CSV table of C-alpha atoms and ligand atoms in Angstrom, one decimal:
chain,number,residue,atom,x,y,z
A,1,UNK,CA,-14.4,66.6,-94.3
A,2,UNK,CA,-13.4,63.9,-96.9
A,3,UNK,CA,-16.9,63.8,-98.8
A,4,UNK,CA,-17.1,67.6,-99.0
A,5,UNK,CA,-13.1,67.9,-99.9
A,6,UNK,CA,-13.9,65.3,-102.5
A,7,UNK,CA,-16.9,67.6,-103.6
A,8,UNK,CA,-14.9,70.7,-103.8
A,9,UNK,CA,-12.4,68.7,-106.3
A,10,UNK,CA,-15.8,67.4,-108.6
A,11,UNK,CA,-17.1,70.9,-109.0
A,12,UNK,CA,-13.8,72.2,-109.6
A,13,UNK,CA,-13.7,69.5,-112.7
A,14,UNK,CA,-17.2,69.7,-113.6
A,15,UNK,CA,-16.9,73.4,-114.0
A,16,UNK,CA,-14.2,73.3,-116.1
A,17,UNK,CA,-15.8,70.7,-118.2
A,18,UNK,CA,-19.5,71.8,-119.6
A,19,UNK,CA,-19.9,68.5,-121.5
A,20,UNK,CA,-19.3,66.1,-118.6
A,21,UNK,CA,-22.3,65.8,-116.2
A,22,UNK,CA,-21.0,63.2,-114.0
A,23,UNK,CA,-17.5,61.6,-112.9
A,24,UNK,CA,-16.8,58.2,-112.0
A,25,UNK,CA,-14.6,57.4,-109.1
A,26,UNK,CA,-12.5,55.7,-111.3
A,27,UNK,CA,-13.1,58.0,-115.1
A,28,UNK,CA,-9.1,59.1,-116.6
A,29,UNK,CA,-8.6,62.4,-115.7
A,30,UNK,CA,-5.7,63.4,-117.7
A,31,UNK,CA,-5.9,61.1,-120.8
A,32,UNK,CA,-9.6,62.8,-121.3
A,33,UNK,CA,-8.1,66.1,-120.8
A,34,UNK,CA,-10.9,66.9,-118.0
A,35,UNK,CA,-7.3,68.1,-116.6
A,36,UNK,CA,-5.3,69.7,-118.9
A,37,UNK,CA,-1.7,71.2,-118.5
A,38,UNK,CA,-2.9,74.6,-118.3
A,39,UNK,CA,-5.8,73.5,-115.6
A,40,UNK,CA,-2.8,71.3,-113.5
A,41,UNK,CA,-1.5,73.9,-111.4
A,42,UNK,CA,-4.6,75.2,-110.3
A,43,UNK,CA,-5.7,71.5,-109.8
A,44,UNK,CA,-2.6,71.4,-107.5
A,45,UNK,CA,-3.2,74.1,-105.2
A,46,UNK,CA,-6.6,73.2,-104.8
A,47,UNK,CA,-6.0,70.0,-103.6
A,48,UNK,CA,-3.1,71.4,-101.3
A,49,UNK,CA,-5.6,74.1,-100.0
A,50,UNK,CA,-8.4,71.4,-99.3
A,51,UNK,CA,-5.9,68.5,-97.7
A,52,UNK,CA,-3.8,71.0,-95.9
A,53,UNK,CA,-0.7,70.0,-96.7
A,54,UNK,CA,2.0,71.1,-99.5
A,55,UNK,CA,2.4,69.6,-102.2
A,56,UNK,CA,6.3,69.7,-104.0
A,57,UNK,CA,6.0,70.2,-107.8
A,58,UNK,CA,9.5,69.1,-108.4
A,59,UNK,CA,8.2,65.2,-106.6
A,60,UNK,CA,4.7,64.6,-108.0
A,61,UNK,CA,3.1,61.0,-109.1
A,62,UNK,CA,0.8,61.8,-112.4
A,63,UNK,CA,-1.1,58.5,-111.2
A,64,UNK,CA,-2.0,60.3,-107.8
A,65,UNK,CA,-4.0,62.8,-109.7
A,66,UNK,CA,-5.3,60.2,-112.3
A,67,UNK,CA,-9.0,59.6,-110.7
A,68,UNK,CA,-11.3,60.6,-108.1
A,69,UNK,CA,-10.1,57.1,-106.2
A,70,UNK,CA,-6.6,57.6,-106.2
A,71,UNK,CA,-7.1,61.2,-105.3
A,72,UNK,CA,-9.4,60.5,-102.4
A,73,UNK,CA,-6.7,57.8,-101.6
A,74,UNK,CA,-3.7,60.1,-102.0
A,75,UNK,CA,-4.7,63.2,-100.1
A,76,UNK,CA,-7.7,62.4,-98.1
A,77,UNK,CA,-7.9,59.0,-96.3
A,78,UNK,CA,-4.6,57.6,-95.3
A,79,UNK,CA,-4.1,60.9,-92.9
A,80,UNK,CA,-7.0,59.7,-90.5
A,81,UNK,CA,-4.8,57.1,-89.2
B,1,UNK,CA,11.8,66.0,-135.1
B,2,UNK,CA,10.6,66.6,-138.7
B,3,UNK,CA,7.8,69.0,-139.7
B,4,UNK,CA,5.8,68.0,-141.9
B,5,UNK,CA,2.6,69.1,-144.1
B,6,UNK,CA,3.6,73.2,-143.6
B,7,UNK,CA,4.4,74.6,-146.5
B,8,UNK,CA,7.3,76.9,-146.2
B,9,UNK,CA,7.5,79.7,-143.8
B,10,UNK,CA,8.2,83.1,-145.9
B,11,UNK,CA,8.7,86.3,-144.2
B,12,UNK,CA,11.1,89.5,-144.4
B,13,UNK,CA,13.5,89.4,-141.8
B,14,UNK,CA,15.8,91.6,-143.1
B,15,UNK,CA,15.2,94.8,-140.6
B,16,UNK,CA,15.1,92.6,-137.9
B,17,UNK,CA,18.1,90.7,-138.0
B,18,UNK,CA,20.2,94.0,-138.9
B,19,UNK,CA,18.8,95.5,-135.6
B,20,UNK,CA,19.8,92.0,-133.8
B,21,UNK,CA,23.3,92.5,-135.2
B,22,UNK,CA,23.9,96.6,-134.2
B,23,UNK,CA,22.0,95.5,-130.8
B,24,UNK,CA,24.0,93.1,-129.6
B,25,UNK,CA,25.6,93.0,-126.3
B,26,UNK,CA,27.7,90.5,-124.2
B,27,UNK,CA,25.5,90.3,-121.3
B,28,UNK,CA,28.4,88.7,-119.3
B,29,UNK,CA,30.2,92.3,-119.2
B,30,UNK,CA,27.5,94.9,-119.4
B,31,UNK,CA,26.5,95.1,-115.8
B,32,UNK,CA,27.6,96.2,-112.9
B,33,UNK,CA,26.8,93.8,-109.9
B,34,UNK,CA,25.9,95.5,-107.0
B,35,UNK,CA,27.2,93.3,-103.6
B,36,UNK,CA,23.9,93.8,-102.6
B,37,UNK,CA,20.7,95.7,-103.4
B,38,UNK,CA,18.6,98.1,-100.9
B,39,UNK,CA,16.2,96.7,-99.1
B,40,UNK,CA,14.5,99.4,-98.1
B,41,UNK,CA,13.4,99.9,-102.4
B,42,UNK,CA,11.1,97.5,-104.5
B,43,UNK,CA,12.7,95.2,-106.2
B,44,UNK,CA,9.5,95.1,-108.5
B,45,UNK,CA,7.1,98.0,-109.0
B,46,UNK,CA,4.4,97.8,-106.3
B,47,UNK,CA,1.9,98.6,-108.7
B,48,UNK,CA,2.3,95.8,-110.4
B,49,UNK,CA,2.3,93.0,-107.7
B,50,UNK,CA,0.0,90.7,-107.4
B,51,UNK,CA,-1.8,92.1,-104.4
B,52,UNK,CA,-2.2,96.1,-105.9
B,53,UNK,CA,-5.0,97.8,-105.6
B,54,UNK,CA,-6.7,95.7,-103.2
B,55,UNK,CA,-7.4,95.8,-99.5
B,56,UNK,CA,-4.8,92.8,-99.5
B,57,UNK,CA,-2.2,94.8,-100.0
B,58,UNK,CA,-3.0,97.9,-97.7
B,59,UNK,CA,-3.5,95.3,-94.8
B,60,UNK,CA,0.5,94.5,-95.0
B,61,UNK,CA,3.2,96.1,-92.6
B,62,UNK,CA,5.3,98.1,-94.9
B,63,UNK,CA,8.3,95.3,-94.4
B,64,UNK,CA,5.7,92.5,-95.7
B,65,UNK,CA,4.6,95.0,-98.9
B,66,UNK,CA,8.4,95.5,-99.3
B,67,UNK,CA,9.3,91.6,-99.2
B,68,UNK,CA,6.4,91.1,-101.6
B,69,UNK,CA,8.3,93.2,-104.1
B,70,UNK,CA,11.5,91.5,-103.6
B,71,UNK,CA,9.8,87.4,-103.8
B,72,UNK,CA,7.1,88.6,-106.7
B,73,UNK,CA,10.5,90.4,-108.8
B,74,UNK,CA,12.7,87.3,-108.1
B,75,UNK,CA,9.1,84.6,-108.8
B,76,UNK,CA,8.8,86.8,-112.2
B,77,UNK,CA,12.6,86.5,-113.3
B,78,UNK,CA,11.8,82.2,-112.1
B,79,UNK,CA,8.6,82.5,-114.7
B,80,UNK,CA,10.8,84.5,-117.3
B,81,UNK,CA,13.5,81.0,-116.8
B,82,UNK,CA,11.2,78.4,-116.9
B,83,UNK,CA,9.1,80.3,-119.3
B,84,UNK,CA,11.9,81.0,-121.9
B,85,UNK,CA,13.5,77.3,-121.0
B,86,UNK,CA,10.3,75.5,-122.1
B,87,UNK,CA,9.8,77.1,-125.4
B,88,UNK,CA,13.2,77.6,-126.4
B,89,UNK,CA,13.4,74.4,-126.6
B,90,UNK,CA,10.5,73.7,-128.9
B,91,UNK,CA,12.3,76.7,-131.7
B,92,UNK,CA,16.2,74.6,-131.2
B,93,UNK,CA,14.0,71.5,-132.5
B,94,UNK,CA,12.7,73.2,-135.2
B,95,UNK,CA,15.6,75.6,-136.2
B,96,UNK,CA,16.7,73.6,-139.6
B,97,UNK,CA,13.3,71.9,-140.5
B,98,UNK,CA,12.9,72.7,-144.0
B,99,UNK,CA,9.9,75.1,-143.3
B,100,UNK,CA,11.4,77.1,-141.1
B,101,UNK,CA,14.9,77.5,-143.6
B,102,UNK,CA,13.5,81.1,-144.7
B,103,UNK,CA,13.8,82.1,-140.7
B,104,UNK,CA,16.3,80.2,-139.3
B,105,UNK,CA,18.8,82.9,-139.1
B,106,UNK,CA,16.7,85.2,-136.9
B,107,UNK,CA,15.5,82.0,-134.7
B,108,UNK,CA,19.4,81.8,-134.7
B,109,UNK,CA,19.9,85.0,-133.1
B,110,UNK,CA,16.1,84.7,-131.0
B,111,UNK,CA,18.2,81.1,-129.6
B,112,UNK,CA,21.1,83.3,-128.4
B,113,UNK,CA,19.3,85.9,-127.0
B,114,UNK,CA,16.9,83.9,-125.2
B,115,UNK,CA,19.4,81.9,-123.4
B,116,UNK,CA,21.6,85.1,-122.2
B,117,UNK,CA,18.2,86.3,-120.4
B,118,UNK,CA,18.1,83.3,-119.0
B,119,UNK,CA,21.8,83.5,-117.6
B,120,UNK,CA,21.0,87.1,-116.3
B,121,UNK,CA,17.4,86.6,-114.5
B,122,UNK,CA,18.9,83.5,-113.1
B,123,UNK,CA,22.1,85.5,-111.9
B,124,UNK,CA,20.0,88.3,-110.0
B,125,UNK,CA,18.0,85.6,-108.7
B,126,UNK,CA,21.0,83.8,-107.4
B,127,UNK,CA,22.9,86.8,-106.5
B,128,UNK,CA,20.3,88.7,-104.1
B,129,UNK,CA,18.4,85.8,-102.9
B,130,UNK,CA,19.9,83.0,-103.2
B,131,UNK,CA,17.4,80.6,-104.7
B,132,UNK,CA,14.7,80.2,-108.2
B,133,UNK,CA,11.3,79.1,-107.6
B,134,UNK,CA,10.6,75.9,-109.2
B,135,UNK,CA,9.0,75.4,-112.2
B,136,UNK,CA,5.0,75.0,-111.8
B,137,UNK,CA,4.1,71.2,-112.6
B,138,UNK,CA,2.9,70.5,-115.7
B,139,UNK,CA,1.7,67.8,-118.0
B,140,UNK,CA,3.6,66.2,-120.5
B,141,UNK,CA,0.4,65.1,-122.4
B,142,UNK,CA,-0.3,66.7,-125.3
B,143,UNK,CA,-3.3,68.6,-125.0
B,144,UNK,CA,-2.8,69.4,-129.1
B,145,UNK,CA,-2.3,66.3,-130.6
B,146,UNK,CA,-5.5,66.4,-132.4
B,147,UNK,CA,-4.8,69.4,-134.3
B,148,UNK,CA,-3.8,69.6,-137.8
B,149,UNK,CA,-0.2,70.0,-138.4
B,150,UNK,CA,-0.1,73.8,-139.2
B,151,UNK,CA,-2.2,74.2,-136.4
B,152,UNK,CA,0.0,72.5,-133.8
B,153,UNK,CA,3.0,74.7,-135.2
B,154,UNK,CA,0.2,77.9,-134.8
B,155,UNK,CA,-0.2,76.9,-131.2
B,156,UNK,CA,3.9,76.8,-130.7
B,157,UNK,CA,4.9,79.8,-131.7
B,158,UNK,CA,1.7,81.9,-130.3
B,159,UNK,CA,2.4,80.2,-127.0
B,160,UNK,CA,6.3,82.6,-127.5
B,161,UNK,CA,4.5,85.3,-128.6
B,162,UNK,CA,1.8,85.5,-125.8
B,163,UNK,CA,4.2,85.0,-122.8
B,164,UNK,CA,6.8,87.4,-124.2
B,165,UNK,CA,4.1,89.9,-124.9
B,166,UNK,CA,3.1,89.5,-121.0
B,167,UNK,CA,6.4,89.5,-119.7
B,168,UNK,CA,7.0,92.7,-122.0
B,169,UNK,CA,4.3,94.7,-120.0
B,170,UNK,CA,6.4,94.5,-116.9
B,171,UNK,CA,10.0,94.9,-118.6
B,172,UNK,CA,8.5,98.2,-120.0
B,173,UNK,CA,7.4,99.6,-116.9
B,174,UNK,CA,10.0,98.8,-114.9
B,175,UNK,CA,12.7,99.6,-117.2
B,176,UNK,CA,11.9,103.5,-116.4
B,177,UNK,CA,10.4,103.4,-112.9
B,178,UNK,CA,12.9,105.4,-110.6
B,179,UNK,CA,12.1,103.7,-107.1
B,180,UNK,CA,13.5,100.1,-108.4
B,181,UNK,CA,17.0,99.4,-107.7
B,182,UNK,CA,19.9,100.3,-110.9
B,183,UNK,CA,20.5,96.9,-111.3
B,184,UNK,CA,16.2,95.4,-111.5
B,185,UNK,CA,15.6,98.4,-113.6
B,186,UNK,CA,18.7,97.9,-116.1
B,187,UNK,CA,17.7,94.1,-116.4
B,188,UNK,CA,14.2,94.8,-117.3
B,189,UNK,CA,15.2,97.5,-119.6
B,190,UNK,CA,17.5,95.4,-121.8
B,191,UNK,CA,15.2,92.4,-121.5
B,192,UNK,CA,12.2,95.1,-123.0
B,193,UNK,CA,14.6,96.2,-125.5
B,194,UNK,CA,15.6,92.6,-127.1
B,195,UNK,CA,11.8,91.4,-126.8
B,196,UNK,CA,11.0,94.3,-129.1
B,197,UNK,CA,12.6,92.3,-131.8
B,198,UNK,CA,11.1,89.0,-130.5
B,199,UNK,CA,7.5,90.3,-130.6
B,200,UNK,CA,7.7,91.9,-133.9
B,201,UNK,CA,8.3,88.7,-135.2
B,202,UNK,CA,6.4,86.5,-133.5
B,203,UNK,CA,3.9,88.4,-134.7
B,204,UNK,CA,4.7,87.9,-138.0
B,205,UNK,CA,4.9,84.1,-137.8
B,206,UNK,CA,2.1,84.0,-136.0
B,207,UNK,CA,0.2,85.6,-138.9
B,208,UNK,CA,1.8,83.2,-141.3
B,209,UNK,CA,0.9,79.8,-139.6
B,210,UNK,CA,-2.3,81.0,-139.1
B,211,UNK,CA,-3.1,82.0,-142.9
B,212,UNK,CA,-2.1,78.0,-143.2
B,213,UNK,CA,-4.5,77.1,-141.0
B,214,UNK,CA,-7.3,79.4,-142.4
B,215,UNK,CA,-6.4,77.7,-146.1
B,216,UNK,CA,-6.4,74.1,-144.8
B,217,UNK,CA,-9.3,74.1,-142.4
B,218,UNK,CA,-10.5,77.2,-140.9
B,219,UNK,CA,-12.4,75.1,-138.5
B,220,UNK,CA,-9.5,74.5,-136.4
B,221,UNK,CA,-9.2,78.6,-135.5
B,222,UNK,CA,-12.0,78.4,-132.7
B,223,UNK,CA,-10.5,75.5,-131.0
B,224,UNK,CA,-7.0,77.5,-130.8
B,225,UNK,CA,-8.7,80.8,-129.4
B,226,UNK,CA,-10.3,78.4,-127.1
B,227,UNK,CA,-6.6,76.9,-126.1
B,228,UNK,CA,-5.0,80.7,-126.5
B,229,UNK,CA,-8.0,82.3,-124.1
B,230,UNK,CA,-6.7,79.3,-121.2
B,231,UNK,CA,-2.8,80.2,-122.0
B,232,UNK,CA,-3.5,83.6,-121.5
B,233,UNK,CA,-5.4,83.2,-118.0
B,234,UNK,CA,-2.9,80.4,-116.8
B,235,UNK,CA,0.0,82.9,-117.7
B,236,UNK,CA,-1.8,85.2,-115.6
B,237,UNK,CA,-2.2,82.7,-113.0
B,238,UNK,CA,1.4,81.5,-112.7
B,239,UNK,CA,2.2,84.8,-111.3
B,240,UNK,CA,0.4,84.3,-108.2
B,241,UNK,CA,2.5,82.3,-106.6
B,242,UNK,CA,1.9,80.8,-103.1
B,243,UNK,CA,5.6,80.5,-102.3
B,244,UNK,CA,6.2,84.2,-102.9
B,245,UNK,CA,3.7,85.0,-100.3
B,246,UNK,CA,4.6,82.7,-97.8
B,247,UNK,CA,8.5,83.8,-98.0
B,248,UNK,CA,7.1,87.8,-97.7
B,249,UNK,CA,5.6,86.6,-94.3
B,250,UNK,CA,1.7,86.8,-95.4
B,251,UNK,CA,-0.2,84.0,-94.0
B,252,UNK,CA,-3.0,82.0,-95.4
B,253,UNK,CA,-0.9,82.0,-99.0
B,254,UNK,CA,-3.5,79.9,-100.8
B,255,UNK,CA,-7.0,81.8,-99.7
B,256,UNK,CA,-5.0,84.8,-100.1
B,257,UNK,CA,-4.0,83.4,-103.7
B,258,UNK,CA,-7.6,82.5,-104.8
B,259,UNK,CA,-9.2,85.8,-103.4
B,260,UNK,CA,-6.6,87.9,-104.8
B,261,UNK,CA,-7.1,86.1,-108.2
B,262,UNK,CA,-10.8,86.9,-108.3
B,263,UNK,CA,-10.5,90.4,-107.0
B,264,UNK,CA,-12.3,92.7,-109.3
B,265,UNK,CA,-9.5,95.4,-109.0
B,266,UNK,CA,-6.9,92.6,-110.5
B,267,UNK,CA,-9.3,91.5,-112.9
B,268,UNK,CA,-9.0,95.3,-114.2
B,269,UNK,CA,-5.1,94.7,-113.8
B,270,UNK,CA,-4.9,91.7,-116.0
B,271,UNK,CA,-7.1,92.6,-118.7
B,272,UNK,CA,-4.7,96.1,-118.6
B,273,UNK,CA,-1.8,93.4,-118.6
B,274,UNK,CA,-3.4,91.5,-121.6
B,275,UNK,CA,-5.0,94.3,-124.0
B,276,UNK,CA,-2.5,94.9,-126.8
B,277,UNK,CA,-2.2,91.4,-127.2
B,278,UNK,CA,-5.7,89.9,-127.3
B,279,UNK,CA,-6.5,93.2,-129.3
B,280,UNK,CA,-3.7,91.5,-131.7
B,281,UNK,CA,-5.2,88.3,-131.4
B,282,UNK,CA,-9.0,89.7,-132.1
B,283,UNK,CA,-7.7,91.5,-134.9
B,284,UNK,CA,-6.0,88.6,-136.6
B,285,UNK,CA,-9.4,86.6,-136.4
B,286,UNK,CA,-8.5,84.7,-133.3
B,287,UNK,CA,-11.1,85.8,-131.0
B,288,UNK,CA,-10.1,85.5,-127.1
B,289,UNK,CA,-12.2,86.9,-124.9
B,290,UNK,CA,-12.0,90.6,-124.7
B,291,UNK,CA,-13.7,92.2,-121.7
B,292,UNK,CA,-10.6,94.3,-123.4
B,293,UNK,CA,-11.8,94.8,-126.5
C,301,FE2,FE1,13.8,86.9,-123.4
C,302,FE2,FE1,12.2,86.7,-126.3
């Protein structure tokens, strides 16, 4: 679940991104504007749609969306437990 | 904040700002509160919900298609809020910057105006249920910074000019359409009324800033129709909102969301929604994408 989760959120990028071919786990989403504030939202519900759980706009942490790490680490690891 | 490198902003305002004087309202007296507003209407017209003309919407209970109309009129008075809150903000910091002296009394009245809609959406909202929705999160981050000056300031005032040009297709309609409520229609009939004057000259800045930006580098115009073309579809976007659904009682909010998004009916709807003012855009050598054209 967490490797094709994590897949869904690459293509999502990559697709929105022609001139990047690849990501690295730990590559700056935001300050290379592979995310930009018009792409955010979206970004957001994606990630509530694949982790199943809401996500409150008015109580976000920028540096959970920052990487491919601290996303997996944010929304789809620590839940296992 | 200081503007600099734009030369001065010339236009002639003097039609408009005679209409926003012989126009003017108190919007703290003009209405007539209901106590409370029929259920059994919609509160927004059903056509233009997000869900119309799709199999989505014919799959709701009448009382789910009804509570759409109610949380999709009180989400697009939130939008209209947060909307006007956001770049308001961005015209008070400008207001006396020497470039902007030759329009600072209209912005003075466009300041006014803007923040009385704000009072009335938010008091309908409040009123008959209670509650805004948030504003969506966004980025702080710059996503302009490496734009030229003029360009920057291009990108600031089209951003007014597109979402009151949005927000104006659904004021219009529903300032006339008989099954709304007195009270939802009377709102969106003012509101289309002042934004006449806002659009009219937003348009004219718009074509000022950008003959700057032609003059000093006309290389920078495809990277803002690029930037326009994403405002446009993320304008589109934010009023789909997953809360709205979940309040009307419609499970699944964000499938429902994407599908309904992607739905060739509401593709149709948004380009309808977006016509006169990429055709504005288009015209002004800005070319968005125009499955409209
Ligand atoms: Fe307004
Ligand atoms: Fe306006």
């Amino acid at each position: 679940m967490t490797t094709e989760a994590m897949r869904s959120v690459q293509e999502f990028i990559l697709g929105r991104n022609p001139k990047l071919d690849r990501l690295d786990g730990d590559f700056d989403l935001i300050d290379s504007r592979a995310i930009n504030s018009l792409a955010f939202v979206e970004f957001i519900f994606l990630l509530e749609e694949l982790a199943g759980e809401p996500i409150d706009p008015e109580d976000l942490d920028l540096d959970d969306f920052r990487t491919l790490n601290a996303i997996e680490a944010r929304f789809f690891t620590q839940k296992a437990a | 904040m200081v503007v600099r490198d734009i030369e001065p902003v010339v236009l002639d305002l003097d039609r408009l700002e005679q209409m926003a004087k012989s126009d003017y309202y108190n919007p703290y007296t003009a209405f007539d509160w209901p106590e409370a507003i029929e259920a059994d209407r919609p509160w927004m017209s059903e056509s233009l919900t997000t869900l119309a003309g799709t199999e989505m919407w014919d799959e709701l209970t009448r009382d789910q298609q009804l509570a759409l109309t109610r949380y999709e009129a009180i989400n697009f008075f939130s939008l209209n809020i947060h909307g006007i809150r956001e770049l308001l903000s961005e015209v008070v910091m400008r207001i006396h910057e020497r470039a902007y002296a030759g329009v600072s009394e209209f912005l003075h009245h466009f300041i006014g105006e803007e923040n009385e809609h704000m009072w009335l959406f938010a008091e309908f909202c409040l009123r008959y249920d209670g509650k805004l929705y948030p504003a969506q999160p966004r980025l702080a981050a710059g996503s302009m910074d490496h734009l030229s000056p003029p360009a920057r300031e291009l990108v600031v005032f089209a951003r007014v000019l597109i979402f009151e040009e949005i927000v104006d297709h659904y004021n219009a309609y529903m300032a006339t359409d008989e099954t709304l409520p007195r009270i939802a229609r009377e709102i969106n009939r003012v509101h289309h009324q002042d934004e006449s004057r806002h659009v009219a000259f937003g348009r004219m800045m718009f074509t000022g800033l950008l003959e700057q930006v032609a003059r000093r580098d006309p290389a920078e115009i495809p990277v803002i129709a690029e930037y326009l073309e994403d405002y446009l579809q993320y304008s589109i976007a934010t009023l789909y909102n997953p809360a709205a659904y979940r309040d009307a009682g419609i499970p699944d909010a964000l499938n429902l969301r994407r599908r309904a998004l992607e739905h060739p009916a509401r593709r149709a709807a948004h380009d309808q929604v977006l016509k006169r003012t990429r055709r504005f855009l288009n015209r002004s050598g800005v070319s968005v994408g125009g499955s409209a054209a």
